[in-house]
Coordinates of C-alpha atoms and ligand atoms in Angstrom, one line a residue:
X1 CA -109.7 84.6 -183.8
X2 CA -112.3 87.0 -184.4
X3 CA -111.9 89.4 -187.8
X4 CA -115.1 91.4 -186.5
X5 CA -116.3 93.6 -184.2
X6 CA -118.4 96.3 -183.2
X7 CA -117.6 99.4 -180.8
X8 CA -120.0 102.3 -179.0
X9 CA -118.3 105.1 -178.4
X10 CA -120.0 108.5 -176.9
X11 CA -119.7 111.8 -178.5
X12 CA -118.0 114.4 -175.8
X13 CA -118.2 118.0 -175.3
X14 CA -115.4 120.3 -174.4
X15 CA -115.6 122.7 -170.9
X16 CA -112.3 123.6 -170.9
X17 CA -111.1 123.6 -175.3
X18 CA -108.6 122.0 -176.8
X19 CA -107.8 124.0 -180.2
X20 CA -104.2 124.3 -181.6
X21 CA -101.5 121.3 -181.9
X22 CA -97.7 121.3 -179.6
X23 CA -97.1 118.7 -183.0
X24 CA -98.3 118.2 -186.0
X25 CA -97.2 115.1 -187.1
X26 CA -98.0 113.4 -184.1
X27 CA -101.5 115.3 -183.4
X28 CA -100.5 116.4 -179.7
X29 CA -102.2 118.9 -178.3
X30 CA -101.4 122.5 -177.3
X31 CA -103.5 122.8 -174.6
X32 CA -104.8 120.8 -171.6
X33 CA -108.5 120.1 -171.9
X34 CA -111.5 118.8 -170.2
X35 CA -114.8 117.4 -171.5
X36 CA -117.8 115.9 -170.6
X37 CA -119.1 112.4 -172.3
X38 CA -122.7 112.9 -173.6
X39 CA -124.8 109.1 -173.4
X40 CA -127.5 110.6 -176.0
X41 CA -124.9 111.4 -178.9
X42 CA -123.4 107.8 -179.8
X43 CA -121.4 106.2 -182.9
X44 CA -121.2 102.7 -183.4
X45 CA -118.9 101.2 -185.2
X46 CA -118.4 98.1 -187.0
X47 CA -115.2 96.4 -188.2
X48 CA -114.2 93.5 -190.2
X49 CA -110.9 92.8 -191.5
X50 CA -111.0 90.7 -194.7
X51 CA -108.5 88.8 -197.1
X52 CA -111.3 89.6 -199.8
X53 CA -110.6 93.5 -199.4
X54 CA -108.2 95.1 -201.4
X55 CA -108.3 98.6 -199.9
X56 CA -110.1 99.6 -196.8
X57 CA -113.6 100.7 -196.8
X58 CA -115.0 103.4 -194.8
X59 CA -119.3 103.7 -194.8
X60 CA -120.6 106.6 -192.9
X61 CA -124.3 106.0 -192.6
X62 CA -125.1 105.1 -196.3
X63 CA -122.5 107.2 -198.2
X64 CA -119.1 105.5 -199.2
X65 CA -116.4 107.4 -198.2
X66 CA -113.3 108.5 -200.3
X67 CA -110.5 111.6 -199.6
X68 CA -109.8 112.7 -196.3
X69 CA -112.3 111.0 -194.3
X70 CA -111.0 107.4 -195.8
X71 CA -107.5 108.6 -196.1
X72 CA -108.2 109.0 -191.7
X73 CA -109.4 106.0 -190.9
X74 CA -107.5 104.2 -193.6
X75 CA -104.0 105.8 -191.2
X76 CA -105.7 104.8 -187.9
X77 CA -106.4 101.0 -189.5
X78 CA -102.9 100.9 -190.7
X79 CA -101.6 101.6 -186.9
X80 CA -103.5 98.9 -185.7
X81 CA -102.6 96.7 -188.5
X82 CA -98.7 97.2 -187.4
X83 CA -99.5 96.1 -183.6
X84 CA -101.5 92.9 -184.5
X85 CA -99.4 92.1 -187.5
X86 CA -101.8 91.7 -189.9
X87 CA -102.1 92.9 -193.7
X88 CA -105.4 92.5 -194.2
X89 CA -107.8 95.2 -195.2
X90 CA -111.3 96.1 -193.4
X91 CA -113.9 97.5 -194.0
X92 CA -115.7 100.2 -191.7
X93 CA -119.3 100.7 -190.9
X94 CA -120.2 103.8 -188.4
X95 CA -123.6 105.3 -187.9
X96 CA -124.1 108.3 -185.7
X97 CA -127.4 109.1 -184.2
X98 CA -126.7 112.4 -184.2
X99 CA -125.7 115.0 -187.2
X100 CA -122.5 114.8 -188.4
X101 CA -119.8 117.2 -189.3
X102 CA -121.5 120.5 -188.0
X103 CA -119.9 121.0 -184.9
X104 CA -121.6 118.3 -182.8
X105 CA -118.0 116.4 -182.5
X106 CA -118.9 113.2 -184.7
X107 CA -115.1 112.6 -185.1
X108 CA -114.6 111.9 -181.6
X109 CA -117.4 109.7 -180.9
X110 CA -116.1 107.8 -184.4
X111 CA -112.9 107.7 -184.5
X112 CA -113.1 105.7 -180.2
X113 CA -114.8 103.7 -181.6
X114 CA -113.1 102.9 -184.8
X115 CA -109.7 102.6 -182.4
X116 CA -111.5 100.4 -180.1
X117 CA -113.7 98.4 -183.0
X118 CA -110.7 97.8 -185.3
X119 CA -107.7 96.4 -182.1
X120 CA -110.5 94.3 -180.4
X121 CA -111.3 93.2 -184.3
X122 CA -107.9 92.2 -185.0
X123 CA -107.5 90.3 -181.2
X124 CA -105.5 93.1 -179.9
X125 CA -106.5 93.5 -175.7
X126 CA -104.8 97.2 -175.1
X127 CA -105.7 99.1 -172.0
X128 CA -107.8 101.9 -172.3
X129 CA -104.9 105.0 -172.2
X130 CA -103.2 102.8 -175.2
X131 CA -106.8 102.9 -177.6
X132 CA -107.0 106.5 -176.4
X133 CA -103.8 107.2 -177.7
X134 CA -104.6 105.7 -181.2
X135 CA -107.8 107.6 -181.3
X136 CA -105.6 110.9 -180.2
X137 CA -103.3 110.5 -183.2
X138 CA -106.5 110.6 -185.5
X139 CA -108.2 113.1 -183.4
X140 CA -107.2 114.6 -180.3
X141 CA -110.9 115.3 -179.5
X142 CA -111.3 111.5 -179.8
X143 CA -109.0 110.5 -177.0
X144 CA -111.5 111.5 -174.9
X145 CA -114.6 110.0 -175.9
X146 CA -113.0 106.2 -174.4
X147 CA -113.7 107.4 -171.1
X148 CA -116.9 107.8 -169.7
X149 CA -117.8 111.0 -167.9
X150 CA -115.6 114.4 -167.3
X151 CA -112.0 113.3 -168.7
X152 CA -108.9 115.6 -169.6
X153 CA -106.1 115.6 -171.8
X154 CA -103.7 117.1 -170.9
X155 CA -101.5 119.7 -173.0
X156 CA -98.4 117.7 -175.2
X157 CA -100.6 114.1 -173.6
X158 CA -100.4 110.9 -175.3
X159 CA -104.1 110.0 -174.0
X160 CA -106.9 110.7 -172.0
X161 CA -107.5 110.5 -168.9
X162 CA -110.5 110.3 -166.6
X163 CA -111.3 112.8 -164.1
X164 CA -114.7 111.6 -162.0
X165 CA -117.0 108.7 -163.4
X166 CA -120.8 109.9 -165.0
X167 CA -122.0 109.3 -161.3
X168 CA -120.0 111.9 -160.1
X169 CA -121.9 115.0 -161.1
X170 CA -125.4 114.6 -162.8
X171 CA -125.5 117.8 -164.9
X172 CA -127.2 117.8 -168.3
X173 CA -126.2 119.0 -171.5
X174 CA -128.7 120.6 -173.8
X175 CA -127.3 121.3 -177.7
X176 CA -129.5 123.7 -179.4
X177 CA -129.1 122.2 -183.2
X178 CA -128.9 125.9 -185.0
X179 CA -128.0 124.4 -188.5
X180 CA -128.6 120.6 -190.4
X181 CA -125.8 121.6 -193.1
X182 CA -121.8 120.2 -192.9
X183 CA -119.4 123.1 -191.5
X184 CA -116.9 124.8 -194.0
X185 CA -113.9 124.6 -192.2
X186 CA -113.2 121.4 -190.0
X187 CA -111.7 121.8 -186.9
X188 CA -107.9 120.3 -188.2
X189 CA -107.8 122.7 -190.7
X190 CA -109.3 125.5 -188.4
X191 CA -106.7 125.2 -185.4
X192 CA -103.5 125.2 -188.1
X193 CA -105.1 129.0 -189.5
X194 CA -105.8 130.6 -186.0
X195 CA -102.5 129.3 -185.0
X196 CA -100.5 130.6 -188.8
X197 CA -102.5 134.0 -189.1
X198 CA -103.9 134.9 -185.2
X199 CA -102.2 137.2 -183.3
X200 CA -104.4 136.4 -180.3
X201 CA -103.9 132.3 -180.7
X202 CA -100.2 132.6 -178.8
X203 CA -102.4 134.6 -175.8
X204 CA -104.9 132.0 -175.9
X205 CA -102.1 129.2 -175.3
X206 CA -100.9 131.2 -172.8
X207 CA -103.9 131.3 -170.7
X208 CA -105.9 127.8 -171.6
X209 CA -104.0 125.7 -168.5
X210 CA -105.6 128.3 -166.0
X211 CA -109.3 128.2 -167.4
X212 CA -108.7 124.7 -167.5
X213 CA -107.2 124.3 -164.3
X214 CA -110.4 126.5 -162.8
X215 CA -113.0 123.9 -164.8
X216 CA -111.1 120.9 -163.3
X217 CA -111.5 122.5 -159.8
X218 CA -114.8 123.4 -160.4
X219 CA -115.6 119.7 -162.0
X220 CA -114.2 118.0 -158.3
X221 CA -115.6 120.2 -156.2
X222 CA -119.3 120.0 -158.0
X223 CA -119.5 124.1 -157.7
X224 CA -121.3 125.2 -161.0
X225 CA -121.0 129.3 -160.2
X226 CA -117.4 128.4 -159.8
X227 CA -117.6 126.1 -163.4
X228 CA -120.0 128.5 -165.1
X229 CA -117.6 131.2 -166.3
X230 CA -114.2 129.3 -166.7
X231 CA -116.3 127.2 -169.3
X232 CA -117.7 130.1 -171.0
X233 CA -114.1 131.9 -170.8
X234 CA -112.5 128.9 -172.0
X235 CA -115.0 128.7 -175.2
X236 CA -114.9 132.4 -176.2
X237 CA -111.3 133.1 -176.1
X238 CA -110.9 129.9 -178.2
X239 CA -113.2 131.9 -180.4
X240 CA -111.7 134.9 -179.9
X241 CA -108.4 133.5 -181.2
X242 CA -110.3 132.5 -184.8
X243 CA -112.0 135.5 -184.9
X244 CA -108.1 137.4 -185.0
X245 CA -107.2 135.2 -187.6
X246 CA -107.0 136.6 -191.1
X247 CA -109.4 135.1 -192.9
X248 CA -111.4 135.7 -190.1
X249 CA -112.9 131.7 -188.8
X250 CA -116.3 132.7 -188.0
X251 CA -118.5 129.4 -186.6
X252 CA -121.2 131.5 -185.0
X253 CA -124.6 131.8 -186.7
X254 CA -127.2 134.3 -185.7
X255 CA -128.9 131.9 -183.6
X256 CA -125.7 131.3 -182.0
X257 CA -125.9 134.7 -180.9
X258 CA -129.4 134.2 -180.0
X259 CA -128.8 131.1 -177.5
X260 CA -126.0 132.9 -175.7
X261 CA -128.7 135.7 -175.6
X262 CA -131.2 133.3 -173.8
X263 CA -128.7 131.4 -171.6
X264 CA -127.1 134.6 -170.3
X265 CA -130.7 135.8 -169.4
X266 CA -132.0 132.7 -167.6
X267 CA -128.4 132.8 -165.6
X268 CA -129.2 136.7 -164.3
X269 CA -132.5 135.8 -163.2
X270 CA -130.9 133.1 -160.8
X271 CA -131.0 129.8 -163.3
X272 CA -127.7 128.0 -163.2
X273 CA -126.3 127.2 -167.2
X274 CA -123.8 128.4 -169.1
X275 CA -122.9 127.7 -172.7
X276 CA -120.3 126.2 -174.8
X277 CA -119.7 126.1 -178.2
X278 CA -117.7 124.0 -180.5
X279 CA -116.3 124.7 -184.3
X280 CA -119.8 124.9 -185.6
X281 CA -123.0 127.3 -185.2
X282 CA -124.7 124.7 -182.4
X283 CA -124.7 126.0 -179.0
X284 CA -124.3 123.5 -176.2
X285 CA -125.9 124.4 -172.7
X286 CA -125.1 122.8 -169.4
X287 CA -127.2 122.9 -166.4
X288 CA -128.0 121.5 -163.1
X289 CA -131.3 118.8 -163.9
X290 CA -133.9 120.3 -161.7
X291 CA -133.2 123.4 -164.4
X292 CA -133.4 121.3 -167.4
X293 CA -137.0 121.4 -168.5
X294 CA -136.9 125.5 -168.1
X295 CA -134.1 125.4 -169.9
X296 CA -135.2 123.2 -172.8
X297 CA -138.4 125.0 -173.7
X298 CA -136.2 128.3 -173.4
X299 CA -134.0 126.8 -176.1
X300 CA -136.9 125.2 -177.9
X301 CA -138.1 128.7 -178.3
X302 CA -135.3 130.9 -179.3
X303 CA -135.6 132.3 -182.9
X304 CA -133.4 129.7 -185.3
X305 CA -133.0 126.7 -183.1
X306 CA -134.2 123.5 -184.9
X307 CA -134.4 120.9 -181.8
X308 CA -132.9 120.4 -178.8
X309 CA -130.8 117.3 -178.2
X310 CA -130.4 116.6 -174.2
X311 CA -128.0 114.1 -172.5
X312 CA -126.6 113.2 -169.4
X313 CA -123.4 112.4 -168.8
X314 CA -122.4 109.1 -170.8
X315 CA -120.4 105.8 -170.4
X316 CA -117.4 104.6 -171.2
X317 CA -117.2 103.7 -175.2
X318 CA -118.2 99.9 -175.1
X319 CA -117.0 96.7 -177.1
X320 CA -119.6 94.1 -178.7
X321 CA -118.0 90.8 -179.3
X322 CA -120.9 89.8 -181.8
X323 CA -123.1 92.2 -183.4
X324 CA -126.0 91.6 -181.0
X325 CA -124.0 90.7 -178.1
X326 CA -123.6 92.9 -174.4
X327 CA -120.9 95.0 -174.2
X328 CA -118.0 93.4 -172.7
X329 CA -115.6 96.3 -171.8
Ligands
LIG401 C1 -113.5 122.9 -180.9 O1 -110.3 116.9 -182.1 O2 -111.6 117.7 -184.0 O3 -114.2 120.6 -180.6 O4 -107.2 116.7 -183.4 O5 -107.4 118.1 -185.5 O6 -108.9 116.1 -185.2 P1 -108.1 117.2 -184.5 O7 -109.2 118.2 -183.9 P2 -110.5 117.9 -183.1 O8 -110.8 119.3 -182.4 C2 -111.8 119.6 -181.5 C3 -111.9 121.0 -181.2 C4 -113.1 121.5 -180.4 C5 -112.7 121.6 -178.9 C6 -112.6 120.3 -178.1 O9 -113.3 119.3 -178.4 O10 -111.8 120.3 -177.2

């Protein structure tokens, strides 16, 4: 049996947010939520489990991991250790092609595939909603990025779920990179404040399940007016809620500002996008493709955005027996 293997999982974006936690412990989420699978933001992820090991290993990129990021994947590892039986350590190899820990939701793309790399690794054949589930517990966000496409998980949900295949709706998203540097406050750490110290975070549970319900609708029934404002509702009362909390949680750059600025424009004079925006200063625009290149050089041009990442909507994350091999689930 196998003690190696290698996983592609695709970062996803949010259109209706997830941000606050029904438990803790477990890592379930407050509120029902609904992304979109990006094929141009990808991790991959190798795994080998090793009697030589004496610890786990975690290299992100070049940089050897230790603290919280280990101390993650280290937890996930030993889940998957307890299903297959084994004791054996492994160690972890992930490369993004896209920056990491700003916002652009690296921990969902990497800790799929880390679920999917480490059970197949270790000979484990799960379904998909049971690997969704072990990336959930790591990161909710990551429960998502198994399934290619628009996917939801639902509020209190073990695992994700999909909604309608990549096929189903060829939008594109645009992410206007506003900032290179790591964000201050991760997303973990920046639910648990909004929901100890906001007095708007209990109004923002409250009303998430209708803005997502109104995205989901929107999603089926491939009607972007209808989608446009439930996802830009659904991002700024999520900010909304961290902007109540005390300290103030306060992702938004100037160019932030700027983007919405530009998007909101383009949308009066008859363009169809609208803009979302994660726990980090990048702004990500979706829009109908024949819209994309207007769009783009729109973005391109808007004082303090560095590039302009585009993607359509991506697959679902991907096994590789060997290290060169073809995916094979
Ligand atoms: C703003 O999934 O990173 O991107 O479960 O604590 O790891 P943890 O949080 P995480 O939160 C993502 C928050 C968000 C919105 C979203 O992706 O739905």
């Amino acid at each position: 049996m196998s003690r190696f293997a290698q996983a592609v999982a695709h970062s996803n974006i949010a259109l209706a947010k997830y941000w606050g936690k029904a438990d803790v412990v477990r890592n379930l989420p407050a509120v029902p939520s609904l992304s979109l699978t990006l094929d141009g933001m990808r991790t991959t992820t190798e795994v080998t489990f090793s009697p030589e090991l004496l610890a786990d290993e975690l290299l992100l990129g070049a940089s050897l991991q230790q603290g919280k990021p280990l101390t993650r994947a280290s937890k996930l590892l030993s889940e998957v250790r307890g299903l297959a039986g084994s004791s054996l350590f492994a160690r972890v190899r992930s490369h993004n092609d896209f920056p990491t820990a700003s916002g652009l939701a690296s921990s969902a793309s990497g800790f799929a595939a880390l679920a999917l790399a480490a059970t197949r690794a270790l000979g484990l054949q799960l379904p998909p909603a049971r690997i969704s589930a072990l990336a959930r517990a790591a990161s909710a966000s990551a429960a998502r990025s198994l399934f290619g496409g628009f996917v939801e998980l639902a509020a209190g949900a073990e695992s994700a779920e999909r909604v309608a295949g990549p096929e189903h709706w060829p939008l594109v998203m645009l992410v206007a990179v506003t900032s290179e540097a790591a964000k201050d406050t991760g997303s973990t750490d920046g639910m648990q404040h909004t929901e100890r110290t906001s007095p708007y975070y209990a109004s923002w549970v409250s009303d998430a399940p209708r803005l997502f319900a109104e995205v989901k609708a929107a999603v089926l029934g491939r009607d972007f007016a209808r989608l446009a404002p439930a996802v830009e509702q659904s991002a700024l009362a999520m900010h909304a809620s961290m902007l109540a909390a005390n300290p103030a949680l306060i992702y938004f750059r100037p160019a932030t500002l700027s983007v919405i600025e530009t998007v909101r424009a383009l949308r009066k004079g008859g363009t169809p996008a609208c803009f979302t925006i994660d726990a980090g200063p990048h702004v990500k625009v979706l829009v109908e493709p024949n819209s994309a290149a207007t769009l783009r050089s729109a973005l391109a041009s808007t004082a303090g955005v560095l590039r302009v990442l585009e993607s359509a909507p991506g697959p679902d994350a991907a096994v590789f027996d060997g290290a060169f091999g073809e995916p094979s689930a």
